[in-house]
Coordinates of C-alpha atoms and ligand atoms in Angstrom, one line a residue:
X144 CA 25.9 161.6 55.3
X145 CA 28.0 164.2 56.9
X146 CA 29.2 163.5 60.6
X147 CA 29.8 167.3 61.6
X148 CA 28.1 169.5 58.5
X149 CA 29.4 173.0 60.2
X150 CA 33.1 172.1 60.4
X151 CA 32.9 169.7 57.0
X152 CA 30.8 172.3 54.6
X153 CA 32.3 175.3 55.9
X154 CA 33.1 178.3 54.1
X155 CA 37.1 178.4 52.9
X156 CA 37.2 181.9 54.5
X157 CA 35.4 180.7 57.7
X158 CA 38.1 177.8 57.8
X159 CA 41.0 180.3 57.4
X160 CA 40.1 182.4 60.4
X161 CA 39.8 179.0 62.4
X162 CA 42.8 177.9 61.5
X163 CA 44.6 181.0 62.3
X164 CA 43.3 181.3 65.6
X165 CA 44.3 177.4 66.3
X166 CA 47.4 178.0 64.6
X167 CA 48.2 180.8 66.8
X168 CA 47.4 179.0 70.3
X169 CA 48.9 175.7 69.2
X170 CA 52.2 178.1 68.7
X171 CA 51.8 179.7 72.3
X172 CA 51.3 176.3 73.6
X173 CA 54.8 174.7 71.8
X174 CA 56.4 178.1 73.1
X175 CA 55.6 177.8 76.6
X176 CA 55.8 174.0 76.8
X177 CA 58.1 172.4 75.0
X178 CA 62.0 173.4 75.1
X179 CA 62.3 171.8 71.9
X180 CA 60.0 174.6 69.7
X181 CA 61.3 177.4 72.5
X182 CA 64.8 176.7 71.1
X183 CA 64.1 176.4 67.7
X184 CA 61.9 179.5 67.6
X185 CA 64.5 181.4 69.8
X186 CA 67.5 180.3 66.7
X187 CA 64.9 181.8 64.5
X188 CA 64.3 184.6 66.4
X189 CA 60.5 184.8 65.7
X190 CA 57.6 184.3 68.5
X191 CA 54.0 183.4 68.1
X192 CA 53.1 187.2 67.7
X193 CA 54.5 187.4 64.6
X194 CA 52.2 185.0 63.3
X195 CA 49.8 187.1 62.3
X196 CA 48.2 185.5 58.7
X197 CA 48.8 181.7 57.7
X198 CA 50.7 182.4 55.1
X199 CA 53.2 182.9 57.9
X200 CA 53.2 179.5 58.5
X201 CA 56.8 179.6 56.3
X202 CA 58.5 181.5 59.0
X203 CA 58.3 178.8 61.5
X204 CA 60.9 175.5 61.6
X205 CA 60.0 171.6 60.4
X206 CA 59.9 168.7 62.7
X207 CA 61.2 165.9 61.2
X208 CA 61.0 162.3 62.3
X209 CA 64.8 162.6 63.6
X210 CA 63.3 165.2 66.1
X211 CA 61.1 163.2 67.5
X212 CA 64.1 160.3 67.9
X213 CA 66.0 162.8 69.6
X214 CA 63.4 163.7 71.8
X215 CA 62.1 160.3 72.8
X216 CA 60.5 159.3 75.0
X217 CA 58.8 161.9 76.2
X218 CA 61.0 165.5 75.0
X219 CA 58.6 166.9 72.9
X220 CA 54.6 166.6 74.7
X221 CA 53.4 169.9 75.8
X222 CA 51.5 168.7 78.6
X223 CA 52.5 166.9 81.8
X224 CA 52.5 163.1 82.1
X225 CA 49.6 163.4 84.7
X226 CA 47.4 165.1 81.8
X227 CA 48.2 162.1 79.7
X228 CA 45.8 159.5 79.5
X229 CA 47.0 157.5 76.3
X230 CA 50.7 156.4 74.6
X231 CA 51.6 155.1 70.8
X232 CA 54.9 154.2 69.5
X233 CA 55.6 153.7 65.9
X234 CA 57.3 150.2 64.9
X235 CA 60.6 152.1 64.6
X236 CA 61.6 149.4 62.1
X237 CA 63.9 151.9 60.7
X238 CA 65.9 152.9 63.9
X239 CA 64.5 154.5 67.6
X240 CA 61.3 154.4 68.2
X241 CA 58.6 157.3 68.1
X242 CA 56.2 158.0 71.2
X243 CA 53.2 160.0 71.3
X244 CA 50.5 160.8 73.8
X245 CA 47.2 161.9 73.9
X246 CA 45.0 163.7 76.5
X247 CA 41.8 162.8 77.3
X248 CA 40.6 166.0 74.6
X249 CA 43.0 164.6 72.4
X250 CA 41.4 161.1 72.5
X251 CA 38.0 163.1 72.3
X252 CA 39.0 165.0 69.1
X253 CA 40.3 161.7 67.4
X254 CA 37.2 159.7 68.1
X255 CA 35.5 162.7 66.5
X256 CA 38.0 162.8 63.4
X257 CA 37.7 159.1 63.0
X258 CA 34.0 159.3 63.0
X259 CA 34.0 161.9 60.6
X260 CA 36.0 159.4 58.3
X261 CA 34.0 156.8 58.6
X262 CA 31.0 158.3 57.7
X263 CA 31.7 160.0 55.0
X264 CA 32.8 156.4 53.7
X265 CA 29.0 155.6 54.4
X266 CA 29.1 153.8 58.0
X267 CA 26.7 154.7 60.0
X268 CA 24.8 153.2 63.5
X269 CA 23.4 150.1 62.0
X270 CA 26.5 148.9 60.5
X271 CA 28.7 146.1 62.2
X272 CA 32.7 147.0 61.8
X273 CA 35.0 144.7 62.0
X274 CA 38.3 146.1 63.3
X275 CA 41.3 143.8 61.6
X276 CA 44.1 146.3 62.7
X277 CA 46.3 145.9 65.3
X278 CA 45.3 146.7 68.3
X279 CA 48.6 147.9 71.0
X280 CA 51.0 150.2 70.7
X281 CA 50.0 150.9 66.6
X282 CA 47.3 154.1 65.8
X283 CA 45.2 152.0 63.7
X284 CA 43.3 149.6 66.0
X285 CA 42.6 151.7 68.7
X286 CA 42.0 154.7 66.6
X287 CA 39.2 153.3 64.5
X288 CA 37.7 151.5 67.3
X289 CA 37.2 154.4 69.0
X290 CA 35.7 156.2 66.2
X291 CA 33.7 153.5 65.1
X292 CA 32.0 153.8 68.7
X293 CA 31.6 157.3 68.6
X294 CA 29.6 156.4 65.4
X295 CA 27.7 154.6 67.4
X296 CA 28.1 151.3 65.0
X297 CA 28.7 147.4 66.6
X298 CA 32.2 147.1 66.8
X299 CA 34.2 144.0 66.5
X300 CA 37.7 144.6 67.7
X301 CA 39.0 141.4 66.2
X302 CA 42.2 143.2 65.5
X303 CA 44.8 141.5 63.2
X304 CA 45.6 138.1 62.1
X305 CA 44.0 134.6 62.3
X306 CA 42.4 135.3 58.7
X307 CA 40.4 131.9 59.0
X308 CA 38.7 133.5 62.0
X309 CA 38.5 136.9 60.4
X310 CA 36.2 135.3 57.9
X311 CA 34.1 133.0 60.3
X312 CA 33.5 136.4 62.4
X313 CA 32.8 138.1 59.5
X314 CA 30.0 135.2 58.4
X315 CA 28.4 134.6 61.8
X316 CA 28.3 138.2 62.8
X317 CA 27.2 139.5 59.8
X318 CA 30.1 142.0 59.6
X319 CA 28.7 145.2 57.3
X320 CA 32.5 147.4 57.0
X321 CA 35.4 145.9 57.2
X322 CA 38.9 147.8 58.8
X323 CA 42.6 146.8 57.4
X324 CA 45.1 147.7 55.4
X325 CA 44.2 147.3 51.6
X326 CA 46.8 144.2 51.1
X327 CA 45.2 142.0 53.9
X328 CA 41.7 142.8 52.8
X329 CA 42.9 141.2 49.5
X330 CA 44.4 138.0 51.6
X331 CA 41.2 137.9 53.5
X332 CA 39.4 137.9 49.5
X333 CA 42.1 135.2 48.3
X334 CA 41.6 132.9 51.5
X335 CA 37.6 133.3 51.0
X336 CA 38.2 131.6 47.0
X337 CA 40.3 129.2 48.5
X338 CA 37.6 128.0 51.1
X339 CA 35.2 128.8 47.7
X340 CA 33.1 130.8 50.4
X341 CA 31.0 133.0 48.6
X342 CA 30.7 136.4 48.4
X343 CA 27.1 136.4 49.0
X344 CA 27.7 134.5 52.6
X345 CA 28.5 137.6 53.6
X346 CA 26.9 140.7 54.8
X347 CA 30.0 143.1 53.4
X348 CA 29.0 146.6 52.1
X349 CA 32.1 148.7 53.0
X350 CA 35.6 148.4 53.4
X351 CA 37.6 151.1 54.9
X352 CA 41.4 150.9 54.1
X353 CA 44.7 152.6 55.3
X354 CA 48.2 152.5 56.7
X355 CA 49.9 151.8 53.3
X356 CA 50.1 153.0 50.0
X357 CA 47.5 151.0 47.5
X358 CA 46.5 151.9 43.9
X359 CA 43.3 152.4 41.8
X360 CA 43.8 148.7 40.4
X361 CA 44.0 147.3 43.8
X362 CA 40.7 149.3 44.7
X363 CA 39.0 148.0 41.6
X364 CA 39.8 144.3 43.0
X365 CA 38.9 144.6 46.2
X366 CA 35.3 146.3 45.1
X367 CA 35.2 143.6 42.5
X368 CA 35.9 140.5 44.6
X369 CA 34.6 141.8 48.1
X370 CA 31.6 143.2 46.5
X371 CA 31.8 146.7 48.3
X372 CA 32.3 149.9 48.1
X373 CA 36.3 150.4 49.0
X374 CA 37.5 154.3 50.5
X375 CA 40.9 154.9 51.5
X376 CA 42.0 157.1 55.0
X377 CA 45.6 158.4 55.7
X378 CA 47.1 159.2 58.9
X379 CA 50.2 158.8 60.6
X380 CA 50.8 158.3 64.6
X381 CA 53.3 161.5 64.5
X382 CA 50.4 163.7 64.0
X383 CA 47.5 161.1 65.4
X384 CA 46.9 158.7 63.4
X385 CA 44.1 157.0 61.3
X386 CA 41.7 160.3 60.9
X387 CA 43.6 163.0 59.3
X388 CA 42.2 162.3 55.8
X389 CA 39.4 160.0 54.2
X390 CA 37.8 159.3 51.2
X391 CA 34.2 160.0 50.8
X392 CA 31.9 157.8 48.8
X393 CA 33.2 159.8 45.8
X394 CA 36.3 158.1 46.3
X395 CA 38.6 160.8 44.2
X396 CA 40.7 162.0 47.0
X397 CA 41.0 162.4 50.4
X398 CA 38.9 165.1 52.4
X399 CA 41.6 166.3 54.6
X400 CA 40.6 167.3 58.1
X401 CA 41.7 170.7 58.0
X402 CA 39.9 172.1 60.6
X403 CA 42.5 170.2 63.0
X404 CA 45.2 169.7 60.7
X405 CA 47.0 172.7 58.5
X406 CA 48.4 171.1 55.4
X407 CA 51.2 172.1 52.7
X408 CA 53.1 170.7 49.9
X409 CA 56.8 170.9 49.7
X410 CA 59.3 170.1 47.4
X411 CA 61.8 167.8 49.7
X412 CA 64.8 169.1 48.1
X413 CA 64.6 173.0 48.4
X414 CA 61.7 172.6 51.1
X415 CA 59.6 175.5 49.1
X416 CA 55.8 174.8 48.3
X417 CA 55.5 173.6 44.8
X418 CA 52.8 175.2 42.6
X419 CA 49.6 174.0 43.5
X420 CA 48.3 171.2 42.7
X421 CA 51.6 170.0 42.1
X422 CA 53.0 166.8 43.9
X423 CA 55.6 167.0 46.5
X424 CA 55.7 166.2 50.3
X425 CA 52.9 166.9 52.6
X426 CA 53.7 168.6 55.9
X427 CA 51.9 168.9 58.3
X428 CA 50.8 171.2 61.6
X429 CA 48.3 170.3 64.6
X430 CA 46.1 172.9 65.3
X431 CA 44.1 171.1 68.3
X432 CA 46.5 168.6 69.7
X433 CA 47.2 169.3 73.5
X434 CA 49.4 166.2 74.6
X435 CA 51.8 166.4 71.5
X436 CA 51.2 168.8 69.3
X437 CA 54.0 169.0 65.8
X438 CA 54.9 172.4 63.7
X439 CA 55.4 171.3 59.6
X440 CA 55.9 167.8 60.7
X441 CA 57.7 166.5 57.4
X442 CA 55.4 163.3 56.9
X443 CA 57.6 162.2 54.0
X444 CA 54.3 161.1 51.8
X445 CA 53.8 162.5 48.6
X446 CA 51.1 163.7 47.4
X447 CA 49.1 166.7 45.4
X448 CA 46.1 168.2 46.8
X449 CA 43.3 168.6 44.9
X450 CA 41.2 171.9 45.3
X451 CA 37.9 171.5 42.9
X452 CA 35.1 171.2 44.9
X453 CA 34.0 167.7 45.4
X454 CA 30.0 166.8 44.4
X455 CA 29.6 165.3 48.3
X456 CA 29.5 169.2 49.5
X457 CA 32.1 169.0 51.7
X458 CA 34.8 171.4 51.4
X459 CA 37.6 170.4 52.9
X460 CA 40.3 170.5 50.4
X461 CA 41.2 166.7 49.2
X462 CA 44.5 165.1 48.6
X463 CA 45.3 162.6 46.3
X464 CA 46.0 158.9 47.5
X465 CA 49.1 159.0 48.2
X466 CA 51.9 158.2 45.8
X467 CA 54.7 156.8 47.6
X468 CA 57.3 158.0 50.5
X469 CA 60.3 160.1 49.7
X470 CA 62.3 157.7 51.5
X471 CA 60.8 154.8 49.4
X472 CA 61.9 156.2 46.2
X473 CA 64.5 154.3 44.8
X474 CA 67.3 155.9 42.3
X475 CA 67.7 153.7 39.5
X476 CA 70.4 154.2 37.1
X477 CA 69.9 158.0 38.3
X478 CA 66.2 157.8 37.9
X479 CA 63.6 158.3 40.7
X480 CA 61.4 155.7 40.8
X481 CA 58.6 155.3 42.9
X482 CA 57.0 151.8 44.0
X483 CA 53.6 153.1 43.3
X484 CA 54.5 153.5 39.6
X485 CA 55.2 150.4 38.9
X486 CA 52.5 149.0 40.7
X487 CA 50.1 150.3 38.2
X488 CA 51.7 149.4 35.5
X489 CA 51.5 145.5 36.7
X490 CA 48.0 145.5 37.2
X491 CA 46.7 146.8 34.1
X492 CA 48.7 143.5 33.0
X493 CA 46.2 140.6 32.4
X494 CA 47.1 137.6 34.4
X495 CA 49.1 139.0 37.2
X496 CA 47.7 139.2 41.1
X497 CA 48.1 141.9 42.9
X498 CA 51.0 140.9 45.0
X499 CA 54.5 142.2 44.1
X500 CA 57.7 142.8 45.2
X501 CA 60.9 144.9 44.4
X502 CA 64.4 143.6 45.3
X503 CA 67.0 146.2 44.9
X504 CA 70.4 144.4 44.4
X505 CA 73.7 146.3 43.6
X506 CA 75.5 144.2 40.3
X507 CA 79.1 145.5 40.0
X508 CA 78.1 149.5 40.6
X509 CA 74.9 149.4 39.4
X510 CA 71.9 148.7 41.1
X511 CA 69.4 146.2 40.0
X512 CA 65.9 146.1 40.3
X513 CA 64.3 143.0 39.8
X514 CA 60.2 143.3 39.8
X515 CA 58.7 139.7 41.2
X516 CA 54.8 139.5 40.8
X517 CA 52.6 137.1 41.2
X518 CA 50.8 135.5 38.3
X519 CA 47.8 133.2 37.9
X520 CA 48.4 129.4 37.8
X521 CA 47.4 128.7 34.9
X522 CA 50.5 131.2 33.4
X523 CA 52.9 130.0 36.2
X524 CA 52.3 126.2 35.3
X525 CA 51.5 125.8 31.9
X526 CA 52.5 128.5 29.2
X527 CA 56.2 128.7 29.0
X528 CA 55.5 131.0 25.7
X529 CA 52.7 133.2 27.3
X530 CA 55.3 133.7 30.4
X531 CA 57.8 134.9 27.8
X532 CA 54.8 136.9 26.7
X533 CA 53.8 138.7 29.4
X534 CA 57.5 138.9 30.6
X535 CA 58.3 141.6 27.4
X536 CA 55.5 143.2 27.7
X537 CA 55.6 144.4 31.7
X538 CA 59.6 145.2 30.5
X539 CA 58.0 147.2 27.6
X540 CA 55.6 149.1 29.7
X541 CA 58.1 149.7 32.7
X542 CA 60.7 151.1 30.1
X543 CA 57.8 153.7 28.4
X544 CA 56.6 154.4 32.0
X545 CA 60.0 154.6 34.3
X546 CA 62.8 155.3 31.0
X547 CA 64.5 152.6 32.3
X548 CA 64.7 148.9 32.3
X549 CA 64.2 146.4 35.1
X550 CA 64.4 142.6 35.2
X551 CA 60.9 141.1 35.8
X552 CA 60.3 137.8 37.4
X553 CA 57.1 135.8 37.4
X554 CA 56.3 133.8 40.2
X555 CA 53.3 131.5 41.5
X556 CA 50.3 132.6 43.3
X557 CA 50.9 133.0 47.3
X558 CA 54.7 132.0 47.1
X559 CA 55.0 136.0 48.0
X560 CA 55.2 136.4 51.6
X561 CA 52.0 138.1 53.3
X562 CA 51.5 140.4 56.1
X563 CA 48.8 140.3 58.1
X564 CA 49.7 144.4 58.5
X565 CA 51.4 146.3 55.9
X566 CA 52.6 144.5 52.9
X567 CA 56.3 145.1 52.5
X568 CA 57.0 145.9 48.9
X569 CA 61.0 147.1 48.9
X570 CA 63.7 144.4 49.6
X571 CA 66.4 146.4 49.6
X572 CA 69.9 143.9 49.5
X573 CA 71.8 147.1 49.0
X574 CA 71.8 147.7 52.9
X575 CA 72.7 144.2 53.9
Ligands
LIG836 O1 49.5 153.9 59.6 C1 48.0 155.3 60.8 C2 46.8 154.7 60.1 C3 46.3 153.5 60.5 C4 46.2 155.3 59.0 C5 45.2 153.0 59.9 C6 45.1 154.8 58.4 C7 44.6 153.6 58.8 P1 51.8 154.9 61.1 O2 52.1 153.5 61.5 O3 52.5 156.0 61.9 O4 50.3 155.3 61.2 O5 52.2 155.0 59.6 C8 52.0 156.2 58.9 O6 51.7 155.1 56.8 O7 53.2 158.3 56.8 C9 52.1 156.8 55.2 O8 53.4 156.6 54.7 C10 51.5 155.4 55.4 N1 50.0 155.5 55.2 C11 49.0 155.6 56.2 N2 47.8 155.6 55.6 C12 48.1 155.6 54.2 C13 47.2 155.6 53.1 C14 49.3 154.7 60.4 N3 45.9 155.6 53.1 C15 52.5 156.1 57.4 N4 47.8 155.5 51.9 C16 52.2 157.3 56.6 C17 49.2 155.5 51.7 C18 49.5 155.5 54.0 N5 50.0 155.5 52.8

C-alpha cells in the first residue's frame, strides 16, 4: 500500500526538520555552483546561513521559466556535465527551449518518487503497465518507466501513438495499468466502442493519468467506460517531472512529495502566500536534486493545497487537481476565466463528449470566445430543436458560472482534432 511508509507517514514536525536540513544544503549547493543563484543571492544580499527556519524560504528569489531560457542550455546545473548521466527538454512550444539534467542519484530519487506514485495508485509487482507516453526528450515516458521498474511491475514501453496497436497490446498482453494523459486514455476508450471491443476483453484495473489539466467529469468517464479506478500525478520537467505529486486510491488530491519537494502558494500578482488553503500559484523548491536543482520555481499551475489528513495515513499534505495555468487564463470582457471552468460546466451537460475547444477571436475590440464541444450523434444529426436546446442552456450555465456570455458551438463527434499527447484546448486567433 505504501511504497516508503517512513518518509510517506511521517510526523509534520519530523518532515519540517528534514526539509530544513535539505533546504539548507540544496542552498549551499546553488551558492557554490551555479552563478545564476550566486548573483541573485549576492543582489539580495542574503547567504544560505541566514536560512535558519523554513519560513525563511520568503527571503530567497523565484526562478521563473524565463530564467531557465536565459540560461539554456546548460547555465543553471549545479553539477559538471561529466556527473550528468541524463538530459530533458521541454517542447518549448511557446518560445526557447528548457534543458534539464539528472545525475545518476537524481535518476535514483525519481525512480523512487515515481514508484511511490504509482503505488499509492494501487500498482504493485504483479501488475503489467502499459507506458503510452512519449518516450525522448519529454519527462513522462521515461519517468514512469523507470518507476514502474523500480516497482518491480512488467512494463510495456509502448510509448505514444498507434492507438490501434495500443489496444491490441493492451488485449494480448493483458495490460493491468494503463500510463497517458487523461485525453488519450479517452481516445483509446472511443476507438475501443468503435471497434465494439469490449471492456471485458481486457485485463484493465488502473489508469494512471498526467501531463494536463482534466476534471472530475472526465475522471468519472474514464472509470466509467474503462472500467478502472482512474488517479491523477502532476509534475513538470523544470523540477523533474512525472513524481512530484499523485493521487492515492482516495483520489481527493494529490499527496505531494514533500520530502523532496518544498511547496507554497502564491498569489501571481503580489507574489505573497495567499491564506491557506486558498488557490493561487504553486512554487516550487528542490530539496534533493543534484544535477539541476530550482529555488521557488514559479510553476504557473494553480492550485490550493489541502491540509486535512487523508483516511490512506499518509501525511504528506495534498493539493488539489490542478485548476488551470496562470498563463492559460483568458481575460474576457475583463473577466478571468479559466479553461477548467468551463470544462465542467460542459460535462454535467447531457449529450456532450468530452472533447472541447476554446477559440479566442478579437471582434472589433472585444474578444470573443466561442466554446466548440462535441456532441453525440444523435443531437448533431437529428434534433435541430434539442440543439437549440442544449445550445441555451450551456450559454445559461456559462453566464451563472463565468458572469459573462460566450458563443457556443455544437459540433459532431471526432470532428475535434486529437492528440495522441496533450489535448490542446486554447486556439488563441488573437496572436496570429
Ligand atoms: O508533463 C510531466 C508529467 C508527465 C507529469 C507525465 C505527469 C505525467 P512538462 O511537459 O514539463 O512535464 O509539463 C508540465 O504540465 O506545469 C502542468 O501545467 C501540466 N501538468 C502536468 N501534470 C498535470 C496534471 C510533464 N496532473 C506541466 N494536472 C505542468 C494538470 C498537469 N496539469
Amino acid at each position: 500500500m505504501y511504497w516508503e511508509p517512513d518518509k510517506e507517514c511521517i510526523s509534520r514536525d519530523d518532515l519540517a526538520q528534514l526539509q530544513l536540513e535539505r533546504l539548507q544544503s540544496t542552498l549551499c549547493r546553488v551558492a557554490s555552483h551555479v552563478p545564476f543563484y550566486r548573483k541573485k543571492f549576492k543582489e539580495l544580499a542574503i547567504s544560505p546561513e541566514d536560512i535558519s527556519s523554513l519560513d525563511d524560504l520568503r527571503k530567497l528569489p523565484f526562478t521563473t521559466k524565463q530564467d531557465l531560457r536565459d540560461n539554456y542550455p546548460y547555465g543553471l546545473f549545479a553539477v559538471p556535465l561529466r556527473e550528468v548521466v541524463r538530459i530533458h527538454a521541454s517542447s518549448g512550444t511557446t518560445g526557447q527551449a528548457t534543458v534539464v539534467g539528472y545525475t545518476h542519484n537524481d535518476i535514483k530519487n525519481w525512480a523512487g518518487l515515481v514508484a511511490r506514485v504509482l503505488t499509492g495508485a494501487g500498482v504493485t509487482k504483479d501488475d503489467v503497465v502499459q507506458i503510452a507516453f512519449g518516450y525522448g526528450m519529454f519527462t513522462g515516458g521515461f519517468g514512469l518507466h523507470y518507476g514502474a521498474e523500480t516497482v518491480g511491475a512488467s512494463v510495456i514501453p509502448i510509448s505514444s501513438g498507434n492507438t490501434k496497436r495500443q489496444i491490441q497490446i493492451m488485449q494480448d498482453f493483458r495490460t493491468t495499468a494503463l500510463v497517458c494523459t487523461p485525453s488519450y486514455a479517452l481516445l483509446l476508450a472511443d476507438l475501443m466502442e468503435e471497434k465494439g471491443i469490449h471492456i471485458n476483453a481486457l485485463s484493465l484495473k488502473y489508469g494512471l493519468f498526467g501531463g494536463e489539466p482534466w476534471s472530475e467529469a472526465m475522471r468519472r468517464e474514464i472509470q466509467d467506460k474503462l472500467n478502472i479506478i482512474a488517479t491523477d500525478n502532476y509534475g513538470l520537467s523544470e523540477v523533474m517531472g512525472p513524481g512530484v505529486a499523485g493521487e492515492c486510491q482516495e483520489r481527493n488530491g494529490l499527496h505531494i512529495n514533500e520530502d523532496h519537494f518544498l511547496v507554497e502558494v502564491i498569489n501571481p500578482e503580489t507574489l505573497e502566500p495567499v491564506p491557506p488553503g486558498e488557490i493561487g500559484e504553486l512554487v516550487i523548491t528542490t530539496l534533493t536534486k543534484e544535477a539541476f536543482p530550482v529555488i521557488r520555481y514559479r510553476t504557473r499551475d494553480l492550485t490550493r493545497l489541502l491540509p486535512e489528513p487523508c483516511p490512506c495515513g499518509r501525511t504528506l499534505t495534498r493539493m488539489q487537481r490542478v485548476l488551470g495555468r496562470t498563463d492559460d487564463m483568458l481575460i474576457i470582457k475583463g473577466v478571468n476565466v479559466y479553461p477548467s471552468q468551463i470544462e465542467e460546466v460542459l460535462f454535467d451537460v447531457e449529450g456532450t463528449k468530452p472533447h472541447y475547444q476554446l477559440v479566442v477571436e478579437r471582434d472589433g475590440r472585444l474578444d470573443k470566445v466561442t466554446v466548440m464541444v462535441e456532441v453525440s450523434e444523435t443531437i448533431f444529426f437529428d434534433q435541430m430543436k434539442k440543439q437549440s436546446e442544449m445550445i441555451e442552456l450551456i450559454k445559461k450555465r456559462l453566464v451563472t458560472e463565468l458572469g459573462i456570455g460566450v458563443e457556443v458551438k455544437l459540433v459532431g463527434e471526432k470532428s475535434l482534432e486529437r492528440s495522441e499527447g496533450k489535448a490542446k484546448r486554447v486556439v488563441d486567433k488573437r496572436k496570429l
